[in-house]
Short mmCIF file of C-alpha atoms in Angstrom, two decimals:
data_model
loop_
_atom_site.label_atom_id
_atom_site.label_comp_id
_atom_site.label_asym_id
_atom_site.label_seq_id
_atom_site.Cartn_x
_atom_site.Cartn_y
_atom_site.Cartn_z
CA MET A 1 -15.90 40.51 -0.80
CA ALA A 2 -19.65 40.49 -0.63
CA GLY A 3 -21.27 37.44 -2.16
CA LYS A 4 -18.06 35.38 -2.21
CA LYS A 5 -17.85 32.43 0.13
CA GLN A 6 -14.70 32.58 2.22
CA PHE A 7 -12.93 29.47 3.42
CA ASP A 8 -9.75 28.56 5.20
CA ILE A 9 -7.20 27.04 2.80
CA ALA A 10 -5.42 25.13 5.59
CA THR A 11 -8.67 23.50 6.72
CA ALA A 12 -9.55 22.59 3.13
CA LEU A 13 -6.08 21.11 2.55
CA ASP A 14 -6.33 19.06 5.74
CA ALA A 15 -9.75 17.74 4.71
CA ALA A 16 -8.45 16.85 1.24
CA MET A 17 -5.36 15.21 2.76
CA ILE A 18 -7.53 13.02 5.00
CA GLN A 19 -9.70 12.05 2.01
CA PHE A 20 -6.67 11.06 -0.07
CA TRP A 21 -5.17 9.27 2.93
CA ARG A 22 -8.35 7.32 3.64
CA ALA A 23 -9.22 6.31 0.06
CA GLY A 24 -5.96 6.72 -1.86
CA TYR A 25 -5.26 8.89 -4.86
CA ALA A 26 -6.86 6.67 -7.52
CA ASP A 27 -10.06 6.07 -5.55
CA THR A 28 -10.60 9.73 -4.68
CA SER A 29 -12.68 11.70 -7.17
CA VAL A 30 -13.07 15.46 -7.38
CA ASP A 31 -16.63 14.91 -6.11
CA ASP A 32 -15.17 13.11 -3.05
CA LEU A 33 -12.86 16.07 -2.50
CA SER A 34 -15.81 18.43 -2.84
CA ARG A 35 -17.71 16.53 -0.14
CA ALA A 36 -14.67 16.34 2.12
CA THR A 37 -13.77 20.03 1.85
CA GLY A 38 -17.27 21.46 1.51
CA LEU A 39 -16.14 23.30 -1.63
CA ASN A 40 -17.71 23.05 -5.04
CA ARG A 41 -15.67 21.77 -7.96
CA SER A 42 -14.95 25.21 -9.38
CA SER A 43 -13.69 26.44 -5.99
CA ILE A 44 -11.41 23.43 -5.72
CA TYR A 45 -9.93 24.03 -9.16
CA SER A 46 -9.58 27.79 -8.74
CA SER A 47 -8.24 27.77 -5.17
CA LEU A 48 -6.55 24.41 -4.72
CA GLY A 49 -5.73 23.26 -8.25
CA ASP A 50 -6.53 20.17 -10.29
CA LYS A 51 -6.47 16.74 -8.64
CA ASP A 52 -2.72 16.21 -9.19
CA THR A 53 -1.83 19.68 -7.93
CA LEU A 54 -4.06 19.30 -4.89
CA PHE A 55 -2.66 15.87 -4.13
CA LEU A 56 0.91 17.18 -4.36
CA ARG A 57 -0.01 19.98 -1.95
CA CYS A 58 -1.52 17.43 0.44
CA LEU A 59 1.48 15.12 0.15
CA GLU A 60 3.79 18.07 0.86
CA ARG A 61 1.68 19.07 3.87
CA TYR A 62 1.77 15.52 5.22
CA SER A 63 5.52 15.14 4.58
CA THR A 64 6.30 18.45 6.26
CA ARG A 65 4.07 17.80 9.28
CA TYR A 66 5.46 14.36 10.04
CA GLY A 67 8.96 15.13 8.76
CA GLU A 68 9.30 17.85 11.39
CA LYS A 69 8.19 15.40 14.08
CA TYR A 70 10.66 12.77 12.86
CA ASP A 71 13.46 15.35 12.78
CA ALA A 72 12.67 16.43 16.34
CA ALA A 73 12.63 12.78 17.48
CA LEU A 74 16.02 12.12 15.90
CA SER A 75 17.62 15.35 17.12
CA GLY A 76 19.25 13.62 20.11
CA ALA A 77 20.87 10.85 18.05
CA ALA A 78 24.43 12.07 18.57
CA ASP A 79 24.17 11.43 22.31
CA ARG A 80 21.52 8.72 22.48
CA PRO A 81 21.04 7.05 19.09
CA LEU A 82 18.91 4.16 20.34
CA ALA A 83 16.58 6.49 22.26
CA ALA A 84 16.34 8.71 19.18
CA ALA A 85 15.41 5.73 16.99
CA ARG A 86 12.73 4.72 19.53
CA ALA A 87 11.40 8.31 19.52
CA PHE A 88 11.30 8.13 15.71
CA PHE A 89 9.07 5.04 15.86
CA ASP A 90 6.97 6.67 18.58
CA VAL A 91 5.99 9.38 16.08
CA THR A 92 4.62 6.69 13.77
CA LEU A 93 2.93 4.72 16.55
CA GLU A 94 1.26 7.87 17.91
CA ARG A 95 -0.01 8.77 14.43
CA ILE A 96 -1.34 5.23 13.98
CA ALA A 97 -3.07 5.34 17.38
CA ASP A 98 -4.77 8.70 16.68
CA PRO A 99 -8.49 7.86 16.16
CA GLY A 100 -8.97 11.07 14.18
CA LEU A 101 -6.59 9.92 11.44
CA PRO A 102 -6.86 7.12 8.89
CA ASP A 103 -4.73 4.03 9.39
CA GLY A 104 -1.52 3.70 7.47
CA CYS A 105 0.72 6.33 5.92
CA LEU A 106 -0.16 8.63 3.04
CA VAL A 107 3.37 8.41 1.64
CA ALA A 108 3.56 4.59 1.83
CA GLN A 109 0.19 4.09 0.23
CA THR A 110 1.08 6.60 -2.49
CA VAL A 111 4.31 4.78 -3.32
CA MET A 112 2.38 1.50 -3.57
CA ALA A 113 0.03 3.15 -6.09
CA THR A 114 2.88 4.34 -8.33
CA PRO A 115 1.61 2.52 -11.47
CA VAL A 116 -1.57 4.65 -11.56
CA LEU A 117 0.03 7.98 -10.62
CA SER A 118 1.24 10.79 -12.82
CA ALA A 119 5.01 11.01 -13.17
CA ALA A 120 5.13 14.11 -10.93
CA VAL A 121 3.13 12.52 -8.11
CA ALA A 122 5.09 9.25 -8.29
CA ALA A 123 8.40 11.14 -8.21
CA ARG A 124 7.32 13.20 -5.20
CA ALA A 125 6.21 10.07 -3.32
CA ARG A 126 9.55 8.35 -4.00
CA GLU A 127 11.34 11.49 -2.84
CA ALA A 128 9.34 11.51 0.42
CA ILE A 129 10.28 7.86 1.08
CA GLY A 130 13.90 8.75 0.35
CA PHE A 131 13.83 11.57 2.91
CA GLN A 132 12.98 9.06 5.61
CA HIS A 133 16.03 6.96 4.77
CA THR A 134 18.23 10.07 4.63
CA ARG A 135 17.09 11.45 8.00
CA LEU A 136 17.63 8.05 9.65
CA ARG A 137 21.06 7.57 8.03
CA ASP A 138 22.19 11.04 9.12
CA ALA A 139 20.98 10.43 12.66
CA LEU A 140 22.73 7.06 12.89
CA LYS A 141 25.95 8.55 11.54
CA ALA A 142 25.68 11.25 14.22
CA GLY A 143 25.27 8.35 16.67
CA ARG A 144 28.71 7.15 15.57
CA LEU A 145 27.82 4.30 13.26
CA ASP A 146 30.12 4.07 10.26
CA ASP A 147 28.73 5.01 6.84
CA GLU A 148 27.96 1.46 5.72
CA ALA A 149 26.25 0.45 8.98
CA ALA A 150 24.32 3.73 9.15
CA ASP A 151 23.09 3.27 5.60
CA SER A 152 22.08 -0.38 6.18
CA TYR A 153 20.28 0.32 9.44
CA ALA A 154 18.58 3.38 7.96
CA ALA A 155 17.22 1.25 5.12
CA HIS A 156 16.08 -1.39 7.62
CA LEU A 157 14.44 1.07 10.04
CA ALA A 158 12.73 2.97 7.22
CA ALA A 159 11.34 -0.34 5.90
CA VAL A 160 10.14 -1.30 9.38
CA ASN A 161 8.51 2.11 9.76
CA GLN A 162 6.63 1.72 6.48
CA SER A 163 5.61 -1.82 7.45
CA LEU A 164 4.00 -0.42 10.60
CA ALA A 165 1.74 1.69 8.40
CA VAL A 166 0.79 -1.28 6.24
CA LEU A 167 0.25 -3.55 9.26
CA SER A 168 -1.94 -0.94 10.95
CA ARG A 169 -4.19 -0.87 7.90
CA ALA A 170 -4.49 -4.65 8.21
CA GLY A 171 -5.70 -4.29 11.81
CA THR A 172 -2.53 -5.34 13.63
CA SER A 173 -2.74 -4.48 17.34
CA THR A 174 -0.66 -1.78 18.99
CA GLU A 175 1.09 -4.44 21.07
CA GLN A 176 2.12 -6.35 17.96
CA LEU A 177 3.34 -3.14 16.28
CA ARG A 178 5.43 -2.34 19.36
CA ALA A 179 6.89 -5.85 19.24
CA VAL A 180 7.99 -5.22 15.63
CA VAL A 181 9.66 -1.98 16.75
CA ASP A 182 11.33 -3.70 19.70
CA ALA A 183 12.81 -6.38 17.42
CA ALA A 184 14.20 -3.74 15.04
CA LEU A 185 15.65 -1.72 17.91
CA GLY A 186 17.16 -4.84 19.46
CA ALA A 187 19.26 -5.39 16.35
CA LEU A 188 20.31 -1.73 16.34
CA ALA A 189 21.21 -1.91 20.04
CA GLN A 190 23.65 -4.73 19.34
CA SER A 191 25.42 -2.65 16.70
CA LEU A 192 25.52 0.35 18.98
CA GLY A 193 26.88 -1.77 21.80
CA ALA A 194 23.77 -0.85 23.83
CA ARG A 195 25.52 2.33 24.93
CA ASP A 196 22.22 4.25 25.19
#
């Protein structure tokens, strides 16, 4: 339409996601989102929703983008569970190493901010963390670990994965992050009988 500024929703959502990721939900204002997306406040509200709605859309976008990568990494777990677990961590380490992205993890930092979040945002963040445990548990069960061991290792590996995000924000080196991963995978290898 003449006189109406057109913009790409996907680009705006990515810019908003990066802003939330960099500063966190509580420390991101609508004015910050306006600067990040290049949209005025009324365009944000009319096209992307209020702050909670926009954040939920960004969290969903983030969860889908990295969830698909984690699922692909774990897809070979039935035949090579240890290699699949390493590929899972590689997704996180590659994201952390990407200079175009903020350090840390949007989901992890959102869960840590639960006290200041709306009930809907807090519930969605907890759900996203739960998906990580579920995908790891299912992969480890496919890799022939019994239910109890798969559940325990999934909880451990998910916790290690989230710690990588926190450590990266604290400036931990890539070598140190890889050492954390190697220690976690060493314990898993013993349970798997190092059959990978």
